[in-house]
mmCIF file of C-alpha atoms and ligand atoms in Angstrom:
data_model
loop_
_atom_site.group_PDB
_atom_site.id
_atom_site.type_symbol
_atom_site.label_atom_id
_atom_site.label_comp_id
_atom_site.label_asym_id
_atom_site.label_seq_id
_atom_site.Cartn_x
_atom_site.Cartn_y
_atom_site.Cartn_z
ATOM 1 C CA MET A 8 17.269 -13.496 37.458
ATOM 2 C CA ALA A 9 15.860 -10.032 36.702
ATOM 3 C CA ASN A 10 13.424 -9.866 33.778
ATOM 4 C CA ASN A 11 14.347 -6.908 31.603
ATOM 5 C CA ARG A 12 11.729 -7.567 28.961
ATOM 6 C CA LYS A 13 9.265 -4.757 28.318
ATOM 7 C CA ASN A 14 5.585 -5.094 27.462
ATOM 8 C CA ILE A 15 4.068 -2.926 24.775
ATOM 9 C CA PHE A 16 0.310 -2.417 24.462
ATOM 10 C CA LEU A 17 0.050 -1.500 20.769
ATOM 11 C CA VAL A 18 -3.160 0.286 19.794
ATOM 12 C CA GLY A 19 -4.286 0.245 16.150
ATOM 13 C CA ALA A 20 -2.171 -2.878 15.619
ATOM 14 C CA ALA A 21 -3.555 -3.671 12.152
ATOM 15 C CA GLY A 22 -2.703 -0.238 10.733
ATOM 16 C CA MET A 23 0.131 0.733 8.395
ATOM 17 C CA LEU A 24 2.527 2.151 10.990
ATOM 18 C CA ALA A 25 1.700 -0.380 13.702
ATOM 19 C CA ARG A 26 2.627 -3.278 11.425
ATOM 20 C CA MET A 27 6.062 -1.768 11.087
ATOM 21 C CA VAL A 28 6.343 -1.156 14.837
ATOM 22 C CA ILE A 29 5.771 -4.911 15.277
ATOM 23 C CA GLN A 30 8.411 -5.730 12.645
ATOM 24 C CA ARG A 31 11.031 -3.264 13.868
ATOM 25 C CA ALA A 32 10.672 -3.785 17.636
ATOM 26 C CA PRO A 33 14.103 -4.645 19.017
ATOM 27 C CA SER A 34 14.477 -7.911 20.937
ATOM 28 C CA GLY A 35 13.462 -7.461 24.528
ATOM 29 C CA TYR A 36 9.980 -6.157 23.749
ATOM 30 C CA ASP A 37 6.803 -8.239 23.958
ATOM 31 C CA ILE A 38 3.848 -6.778 22.083
ATOM 32 C CA THR A 39 0.129 -7.127 22.710
ATOM 33 C CA GLY A 40 -1.645 -5.692 19.673
ATOM 34 C CA VAL A 41 -5.246 -4.446 19.812
ATOM 35 C CA ASP A 42 -7.476 -2.915 17.144
ATOM 36 C CA LEU A 43 -11.070 -2.575 15.990
ATOM 37 C CA PRO A 44 -13.462 -4.385 16.165
ATOM 38 C CA ASP A 45 -12.299 -6.064 19.415
ATOM 39 C CA PHE A 46 -10.790 -2.961 20.940
ATOM 40 C CA ASP A 47 -12.173 0.547 20.587
ATOM 41 C CA LEU A 48 -10.178 3.351 22.149
ATOM 42 C CA THR A 49 -13.300 5.513 22.361
ATOM 43 C CA ASP A 50 -14.636 3.064 25.003
ATOM 44 C CA ARG A 51 -13.070 4.392 28.213
ATOM 45 C CA ASP A 52 -14.067 1.396 30.365
ATOM 46 C CA GLN A 53 -12.608 -1.039 27.878
ATOM 47 C CA VAL A 54 -9.378 0.948 27.614
ATOM 48 C CA LEU A 55 -8.934 1.149 31.389
ATOM 49 C CA THR A 56 -9.793 -2.538 31.915
ATOM 50 C CA LEU A 57 -7.620 -3.994 29.165
ATOM 51 C CA VAL A 58 -4.609 -1.806 29.897
ATOM 52 C CA ALA A 59 -4.825 -2.712 33.605
ATOM 53 C CA GLU A 60 -4.994 -6.426 32.705
ATOM 54 C CA ASP A 61 -1.996 -6.157 30.394
ATOM 55 C CA SER A 62 -0.006 -3.948 32.785
ATOM 56 C CA PRO A 63 2.289 -2.685 30.018
ATOM 57 C CA ASP A 64 5.514 -0.696 30.349
ATOM 58 C CA LEU A 65 4.570 1.180 27.205
ATOM 59 C CA ILE A 66 1.405 2.057 25.333
ATOM 60 C CA ILE A 67 2.073 2.890 21.682
ATOM 61 C CA ASN A 68 -0.906 4.479 19.970
ATOM 62 C CA CYS A 69 -0.870 4.092 16.192
ATOM 63 C CA ALA A 70 -4.674 4.128 15.979
ATOM 64 C CA ALA A 71 -6.448 7.080 14.448
ATOM 65 C CA TYR A 72 -9.280 8.031 12.166
ATOM 66 C CA THR A 73 -6.904 8.807 9.303
ATOM 67 C CA ASP A 74 -9.324 9.509 6.452
ATOM 68 C CA VAL A 75 -8.550 13.219 6.205
ATOM 69 C CA ASP A 76 -11.472 14.037 3.905
ATOM 70 C CA GLY A 77 -13.817 11.694 5.785
ATOM 71 C CA CYS A 78 -13.073 13.662 8.964
ATOM 72 C CA GLU A 79 -14.673 16.741 7.356
ATOM 73 C CA SER A 80 -18.048 14.985 7.087
ATOM 74 C CA ASN A 81 -17.670 12.959 10.322
ATOM 75 C CA LYS A 82 -16.299 15.582 12.675
ATOM 76 C CA GLU A 83 -17.854 14.061 15.770
ATOM 77 C CA LEU A 84 -16.262 10.656 15.136
ATOM 78 C CA ALA A 85 -12.929 12.328 14.335
ATOM 79 C CA MET A 86 -12.958 14.178 17.664
ATOM 80 C CA ARG A 87 -13.923 11.016 19.570
ATOM 81 C CA VAL A 88 -11.232 8.789 18.038
ATOM 82 C CA ASN A 89 -8.398 11.275 17.529
ATOM 83 C CA GLY A 90 -9.271 13.502 20.492
ATOM 84 C CA THR A 91 -11.072 12.162 23.557
ATOM 85 C CA GLY A 92 -10.092 8.532 22.853
ATOM 86 C CA VAL A 93 -6.436 9.506 23.130
ATOM 87 C CA GLY A 94 -7.266 10.977 26.534
ATOM 88 C CA HIS A 95 -8.457 7.508 27.649
ATOM 89 C CA LEU A 96 -5.084 6.044 26.706
ATOM 90 C CA ALA A 97 -3.291 8.813 28.584
ATOM 91 C CA GLU A 98 -5.423 8.156 31.651
ATOM 92 C CA ALA A 99 -4.689 4.416 31.433
ATOM 93 C CA ALA A 100 -0.968 5.123 31.050
ATOM 94 C CA ARG A 101 -0.982 7.354 34.127
ATOM 95 C CA ILE A 102 -2.871 4.857 36.289
ATOM 96 C CA ASN A 103 -0.600 1.975 35.249
ATOM 97 C CA ASN A 104 2.716 3.900 35.295
ATOM 98 C CA ALA A 105 3.242 3.233 31.607
ATOM 99 C CA ILE A 106 4.940 5.469 29.048
ATOM 100 C CA LEU A 107 2.583 6.619 26.269
ATOM 101 C CA VAL A 108 3.887 7.032 22.729
ATOM 102 C CA HIS A 109 1.331 8.804 20.555
ATOM 103 C CA ILE A 110 1.600 9.657 16.857
ATOM 104 C CA SER A 111 0.430 13.033 15.634
ATOM 105 C CA THR A 112 0.708 14.985 12.427
ATOM 106 C CA ASP A 113 1.980 17.998 10.488
ATOM 107 C CA TYR A 114 -1.721 18.882 9.964
ATOM 108 C CA VAL A 115 -1.779 20.536 13.410
ATOM 109 C CA PHE A 116 -0.013 23.484 11.711
ATOM 110 C CA SER A 117 -1.425 26.046 9.307
ATOM 111 C CA GLY A 118 0.974 25.151 6.490
ATOM 112 C CA GLU A 119 1.749 28.809 5.917
ATOM 113 C CA ASN A 120 5.329 28.740 7.240
ATOM 114 C CA ASP A 121 8.296 28.938 4.914
ATOM 115 C CA SER A 122 10.788 27.281 7.258
ATOM 116 C CA PRO A 123 10.562 23.916 9.066
ATOM 117 C CA TYR A 124 8.006 23.688 11.869
ATOM 118 C CA ARG A 125 9.521 23.264 15.323
ATOM 119 C CA GLU A 126 7.816 21.542 18.240
ATOM 120 C CA GLU A 127 7.001 24.846 19.915
ATOM 121 C CA THR A 128 5.675 26.584 16.786
ATOM 122 C CA GLN A 129 2.116 27.817 17.292
ATOM 123 C CA THR A 130 -0.399 25.228 16.098
ATOM 124 C CA ASP A 131 -3.268 26.289 13.843
ATOM 125 C CA PRO A 132 -5.017 23.336 12.195
ATOM 126 C CA GLN A 133 -6.928 24.045 8.984
ATOM 127 C CA SER A 134 -8.959 20.821 8.791
ATOM 128 C CA ALA A 135 -11.221 18.716 11.016
ATOM 129 C CA TYR A 136 -8.556 15.980 10.979
ATOM 130 C CA GLY A 137 -5.837 18.428 12.076
ATOM 131 C CA LEU A 138 -8.084 19.843 14.794
ATOM 132 C CA SER A 139 -8.993 16.371 16.073
ATOM 133 C CA LYS A 140 -5.330 15.342 16.199
ATOM 134 C CA LEU A 141 -4.493 18.525 18.090
ATOM 135 C CA MET A 142 -7.282 17.667 20.542
ATOM 136 C CA GLY A 143 -5.592 14.312 21.096
ATOM 137 C CA GLU A 144 -2.304 16.031 21.904
ATOM 138 C CA GLN A 145 -4.120 18.368 24.266
ATOM 139 C CA ALA A 146 -5.885 15.444 25.972
ATOM 140 C CA ILE A 147 -2.464 13.979 26.801
ATOM 141 C CA LEU A 148 -1.188 17.312 28.139
ATOM 142 C CA ASP A 149 -4.381 17.703 30.223
ATOM 143 C CA SER A 150 -4.267 14.150 31.615
ATOM 144 C CA GLY A 151 -1.540 14.779 34.164
ATOM 145 C CA LEU A 152 0.620 12.104 32.506
ATOM 146 C CA SER A 153 4.273 13.152 32.495
ATOM 147 C CA ASP A 154 5.854 10.150 30.724
ATOM 148 C CA TYR A 155 4.804 10.580 27.111
ATOM 149 C CA TYR A 156 6.233 11.060 23.653
ATOM 150 C CA ILE A 157 4.011 12.797 21.127
ATOM 151 C CA VAL A 158 5.661 12.216 17.748
ATOM 152 C CA ARG A 159 4.406 14.377 14.882
ATOM 153 C CA THR A 160 5.165 13.019 11.444
ATOM 154 C CA SER A 161 4.259 13.721 7.816
ATOM 155 C CA TRP A 162 3.436 12.066 4.473
ATOM 156 C CA LEU A 163 3.612 8.516 5.835
ATOM 157 C CA TYR A 164 3.848 5.461 3.582
ATOM 158 C CA GLY A 165 4.726 1.832 4.129
ATOM 159 C CA PRO A 166 3.527 -1.710 3.526
ATOM 160 C CA GLY A 167 -0.039 -2.636 4.345
ATOM 161 C CA GLY A 168 -1.689 0.716 3.981
ATOM 162 C CA LYS A 169 -3.339 2.994 1.467
ATOM 163 C CA ASN A 170 -0.574 5.421 0.634
ATOM 164 C CA PHE A 171 0.618 7.861 -2.022
ATOM 165 C CA VAL A 172 3.333 5.547 -3.376
ATOM 166 C CA GLU A 173 0.878 2.733 -4.068
ATOM 167 C CA THR A 174 -1.653 5.155 -5.546
ATOM 168 C CA MET A 175 0.972 6.527 -7.959
ATOM 169 C CA LEU A 176 2.137 3.035 -8.955
ATOM 170 C CA ARG A 177 -1.436 1.966 -9.650
ATOM 171 C CA LEU A 178 -2.241 5.079 -11.669
ATOM 172 C CA ALA A 179 1.064 4.920 -13.569
ATOM 173 C CA ALA A 180 0.243 1.360 -14.662
ATOM 174 C CA GLU A 181 -3.244 2.424 -15.820
ATOM 175 C CA ARG A 182 -2.827 5.874 -17.372
ATOM 176 C CA GLU A 183 -0.572 7.517 -19.918
ATOM 177 C CA GLN A 184 -0.576 10.860 -18.184
ATOM 178 C CA LEU A 185 -0.589 11.728 -14.499
ATOM 179 C CA ARG A 186 -1.424 15.066 -12.912
ATOM 180 C CA VAL A 187 0.095 15.713 -9.482
ATOM 181 C CA VAL A 188 0.034 18.728 -7.179
ATOM 182 C CA SER A 189 3.300 20.665 -7.185
ATOM 183 C CA ASP A 190 2.538 23.527 -4.766
ATOM 184 C CA GLN A 191 2.519 21.508 -1.544
ATOM 185 C CA VAL A 192 5.883 20.787 0.042
ATOM 186 C CA GLY A 193 6.624 18.206 2.735
ATOM 187 C CA ALA A 194 8.799 15.277 3.739
ATOM 188 C CA PRO A 195 7.693 11.773 2.751
ATOM 189 C CA THR A 196 8.311 9.401 5.666
ATOM 190 C CA PHE A 197 8.811 5.632 5.511
ATOM 191 C CA THR A 198 7.027 3.776 8.326
ATOM 192 C CA ALA A 199 10.165 1.683 9.002
ATOM 193 C CA ASP A 200 12.134 4.847 9.794
ATOM 194 C CA LEU A 201 9.375 6.231 12.017
ATOM 195 C CA ALA A 202 9.101 2.895 13.847
ATOM 196 C CA ASP A 203 12.874 2.938 14.436
ATOM 197 C CA ALA A 204 12.606 6.540 15.662
ATOM 198 C CA ILE A 205 10.020 5.511 18.254
ATOM 199 C CA PHE A 206 12.407 2.891 19.643
ATOM 200 C CA HIS A 207 15.361 5.308 19.541
ATOM 201 C CA LEU A 208 13.420 7.783 21.692
ATOM 202 C CA ILE A 209 12.540 5.034 24.171
ATOM 203 C CA ASP A 210 15.860 3.209 24.277
ATOM 204 C CA LYS A 211 17.939 6.376 24.497
ATOM 205 C CA LYS A 212 15.625 7.655 27.232
ATOM 206 C CA ALA A 213 15.043 10.935 25.410
ATOM 207 C CA PRO A 214 13.393 13.559 27.620
ATOM 208 C CA PHE A 215 9.608 13.184 27.496
ATOM 209 C CA GLY A 216 7.624 15.642 25.406
ATOM 210 C CA ILE A 217 6.705 16.474 21.813
ATOM 211 C CA TYR A 218 9.029 15.482 18.937
ATOM 212 C CA HIS A 219 8.946 15.964 15.200
ATOM 213 C CA PHE A 220 10.131 13.098 13.029
ATOM 214 C CA SER A 221 10.095 12.787 9.254
ATOM 215 C CA ASN A 222 12.593 11.555 6.719
ATOM 216 C CA SER A 223 15.203 14.213 5.918
ATOM 217 C CA GLY A 224 14.888 16.553 2.938
ATOM 218 C CA ARG A 225 11.735 17.875 1.352
ATOM 219 C CA CYS A 226 9.870 17.783 -1.951
ATOM 220 C CA SER A 227 6.525 18.500 -3.561
ATOM 221 C CA TRP A 228 4.004 15.727 -4.224
ATOM 222 C CA HIS A 229 4.933 16.145 -7.905
ATOM 223 C CA ARG A 230 8.646 15.613 -7.243
ATOM 224 C CA PHE A 231 7.768 12.641 -5.004
ATOM 225 C CA ALA A 232 5.706 11.151 -7.853
ATOM 226 C CA GLU A 233 8.602 11.636 -10.289
ATOM 227 C CA GLU A 234 10.925 9.716 -7.977
ATOM 228 C CA ILE A 235 8.353 6.932 -7.515
ATOM 229 C CA ILE A 236 7.902 6.506 -11.263
ATOM 230 C CA ALA A 237 11.656 6.637 -11.920
ATOM 231 C CA LEU A 238 12.227 3.893 -9.353
ATOM 232 C CA ALA A 239 9.324 1.861 -10.724
ATOM 233 C CA LYS A 240 10.976 1.892 -14.164
ATOM 234 C CA VAL A 241 14.369 0.904 -12.737
ATOM 235 C CA ARG A 242 12.729 -1.978 -10.857
ATOM 236 C CA GLY A 243 10.919 -3.198 -13.963
ATOM 237 C CA LEU A 244 7.370 -2.430 -12.784
ATOM 238 C CA GLU A 245 4.650 -1.717 -15.330
ATOM 239 C CA VAL A 246 4.632 2.003 -16.131
ATOM 240 C CA LYS A 247 2.320 3.302 -18.851
ATOM 241 C CA ALA A 248 2.588 6.941 -17.774
ATOM 242 C CA GLU A 249 4.890 8.962 -20.000
ATOM 243 C CA SER A 250 4.638 12.260 -18.181
ATOM 244 C CA ILE A 251 3.562 13.768 -14.908
ATOM 245 C CA GLU A 252 1.917 17.143 -15.285
ATOM 246 C CA PRO A 253 2.431 19.521 -12.332
ATOM 247 C CA ILE A 254 -0.862 21.050 -11.191
ATOM 248 C CA THR A 255 -1.912 23.439 -8.425
ATOM 249 C CA THR A 256 -3.904 22.581 -5.322
ATOM 250 C CA ASP A 257 -6.791 24.624 -6.759
ATOM 251 C CA GLU A 258 -6.896 22.322 -9.780
ATOM 252 C CA PHE A 259 -7.381 19.277 -7.522
ATOM 253 C CA PRO A 260 -10.034 20.334 -4.984
ATOM 254 C CA LEU A 261 -10.610 18.062 -1.972
ATOM 255 C CA PRO A 262 -12.965 18.424 1.016
ATOM 256 C CA ALA A 263 -10.151 18.996 3.559
ATOM 257 C CA LYS A 264 -7.657 21.834 3.204
ATOM 258 C CA ARG A 265 -4.060 20.566 2.906
ATOM 259 C CA PRO A 266 -1.083 22.443 4.375
ATOM 260 C CA ALA A 267 0.960 24.080 1.586
ATOM 261 C CA TYR A 268 4.149 23.738 3.625
ATOM 262 C CA SER A 269 4.476 20.700 5.893
ATOM 263 C CA VAL A 270 8.184 20.396 6.590
ATOM 264 C CA LEU A 271 8.938 19.477 10.217
ATOM 265 C CA SER A 272 12.254 20.296 11.879
ATOM 266 C CA ASN A 273 13.964 17.112 13.089
ATOM 267 C CA ASN A 274 16.514 19.018 15.205
ATOM 268 C CA LYS A 275 15.053 18.192 18.617
ATOM 269 C CA TYR A 276 14.856 14.490 17.722
ATOM 270 C CA LYS A 277 18.444 14.514 16.420
ATOM 271 C CA THR A 278 19.749 16.178 19.564
ATOM 272 C CA ALA A 279 17.831 13.839 21.878
ATOM 273 C CA THR A 280 18.769 10.592 20.125
ATOM 274 C CA GLY A 281 21.995 11.372 18.264
ATOM 275 C CA VAL A 282 20.356 9.872 15.171
ATOM 276 C CA THR A 283 19.886 11.670 11.825
ATOM 277 C CA PRO A 284 16.750 10.559 9.950
ATOM 278 C CA PRO A 285 17.521 8.985 6.554
ATOM 279 C CA GLU A 286 16.833 11.076 3.422
ATOM 280 C CA TRP A 287 13.369 10.576 1.942
ATOM 281 C CA GLU A 288 14.817 9.228 -1.338
ATOM 282 C CA ASP A 289 16.696 6.583 0.653
ATOM 283 C CA GLY A 290 13.529 5.619 2.529
ATOM 284 C CA LEU A 291 11.661 5.257 -0.763
ATOM 285 C CA CYS A 292 14.342 2.919 -2.181
ATOM 286 C CA ARG A 293 14.102 0.711 0.890
ATOM 287 C CA TYR A 294 10.315 0.663 0.587
ATOM 288 C CA PHE A 295 10.657 -0.603 -2.986
ATOM 289 C CA ASP A 296 12.942 -3.350 -1.657
ATOM 290 C CA ILE A 297 10.221 -4.754 0.592
ATOM 291 C CA ARG A 298 6.906 -3.847 -1.019
ATOM 292 C CA ILE A 299 4.895 -6.579 -2.692
ATOM 293 C CA ASP A 300 3.349 -6.012 -6.145
HETATM 294 N N1 LIG B 403 -0.832 8.295 6.900
HETATM 295 C C1 LIG B 403 -0.234 9.484 6.933
HETATM 296 O O1 LIG B 403 0.128 10.081 5.918
HETATM 297 C C2 LIG B 403 0.030 10.146 8.271
HETATM 298 C C3 LIG B 403 0.717 11.370 8.293
HETATM 299 C C4 LIG B 403 0.987 11.952 9.527
HETATM 300 C C5 LIG B 403 0.570 11.329 10.691
HETATM 301 N N2 LIG B 403 -0.111 10.155 10.637
HETATM 302 C C6 LIG B 403 -0.524 9.524 11.897
HETATM 303 O O2 LIG B 403 0.221 8.320 12.019
HETATM 304 C C7 LIG B 403 -0.539 7.365 12.764
HETATM 305 C C8 LIG B 403 -0.566 6.043 12.023
HETATM 306 O O3 LIG B 403 -1.201 6.259 10.768
HETATM 307 P P1 LIG B 403 -1.470 5.053 9.748
HETATM 308 O O4 LIG B 403 -1.445 5.653 8.396
HETATM 309 O O5 LIG B 403 -0.606 3.885 10.085
HETATM 310 O O6 LIG B 403 -2.979 4.720 10.136
HETATM 311 P P2 LIG B 403 -3.933 3.560 9.570
HETATM 312 O O7 LIG B 403 -3.200 2.668 8.627
HETATM 313 O O8 LIG B 403 -5.192 4.212 9.139
HETATM 314 O O9 LIG B 403 -4.205 2.702 10.893
HETATM 315 C C9 LIG B 403 -4.980 3.191 11.946
HETATM 316 C C10 LIG B 403 -5.542 1.995 12.683
HETATM 317 O O10 LIG B 403 -6.335 2.499 13.770
HETATM 318 C C11 LIG B 403 -7.538 1.746 13.818
HETATM 319 N N3 LIG B 403 -8.587 2.474 14.500
HETATM 320 C C12 LIG B 403 -9.400 3.453 14.008
HETATM 321 N N4 LIG B 403 -10.294 3.837 14.934
HETATM 322 C C13 LIG B 403 -10.035 3.102 16.046
HETATM 323 C C14 LIG B 403 -10.648 3.022 17.328
HETATM 324 N N5 LIG B 403 -11.707 3.771 17.651
HETATM 325 N N6 LIG B 403 -10.125 2.158 18.232
HETATM 326 C C15 LIG B 403 -9.079 1.365 17.917
HETATM 327 N N7 LIG B 403 -8.484 1.380 16.702
HETATM 328 C C16 LIG B 403 -8.958 2.236 15.783
HETATM 329 C C17 LIG B 403 -7.856 1.498 12.345
HETATM 330 O O11 LIG B 403 -8.812 0.476 12.225
HETATM 331 P P3 LIG B 403 -9.798 0.504 10.926
HETATM 332 O O12 LIG B 403 -8.901 0.395 9.733
HETATM 333 O O13 LIG B 403 -10.670 -0.682 11.151
HETATM 334 O O14 LIG B 403 -10.522 1.820 10.975
HETATM 335 C C18 LIG B 403 -6.471 1.128 11.814
HETATM 336 O O15 LIG B 403 -6.174 -0.244 12.001
HETATM 337 C C19 LIG B 403 -1.902 8.011 13.008
HETATM 338 O O16 LIG B 403 -1.910 8.605 14.287
HETATM 339 C C20 LIG B 403 -1.975 9.111 11.963
HETATM 340 O O17 LIG B 403 -2.808 10.171 12.396
HETATM 341 C C21 LIG B 403 -0.382 9.548 9.461
#
């Protein structure tokens, strides 16, 4: 009898998105998860050896150096993990005839647009993190691998990771007043919806290439915080905060420059899969359903 099961080599398996990829994988997929300290994607020999041993149908790379401000002071590490390391995975995918799914970011753009970024919009990263992630994309394009999906996403949150929702809930329980940036606009994205999107692209055999995926709609961080606090109250969580003051980016300086406008166009993804990403408010409600206090 033919074996139709597919093997996934999941890189960064302990991370926030990868956990959800494991949970949301449809039946028919077997997953081998690897992460630091046992597996380091910057080690080319290790990548080539372990991928050859596993002989996967798919490599899904959820690993990255994701500390955006840390990347500014550790540029070399950022480029190695998010840039050249991704090239090792692409090389391994090519040698082993595997499909590579790689996650990238809205930070590859300047953030100066006023309409949603499309896949072919000129990139222009403004931070070391954005530049390193763009290098990773370029390493895939330069590798000669044809079977890849590069999925750019934005404002990711989900169980098991440091994320904006958890930060707001913690601060709201501690403080009477919150101050949140209101001049940056983007689309918050629930890891469960991004994980599903990865499997939609694969299962529907979408043409290989670059895709944008975020939850539908858009908001500022301030509006996102308002929705988080409103839901927290409805769900009976401890909320001390009585108001959320909108502030400007200049009032909350950070080492890495953030894009002012981060909205990604989902049109190519929708056309390729026939699936419309859920609204961000809907994703947030479902996150509250599964998160653990
Ligand atoms: N979070 C966001 O808002 C956001 C937005 C847009 C795009 N993205 C992208 O989405 C993807 C998933 O993000 P996430 O938030 O789920 O990331 P995450 O929670 O930080 O997980 C990343 C995982 O990669 C591991 N890792 C780091 N360096 C590695 C190396 N050299 N070799 C092997 N594994 C390594 C990390 O291990 P350690 O924890 O031990 O370092 C961690 O387990 C990333 O590509 C990220 O760039 C994220």
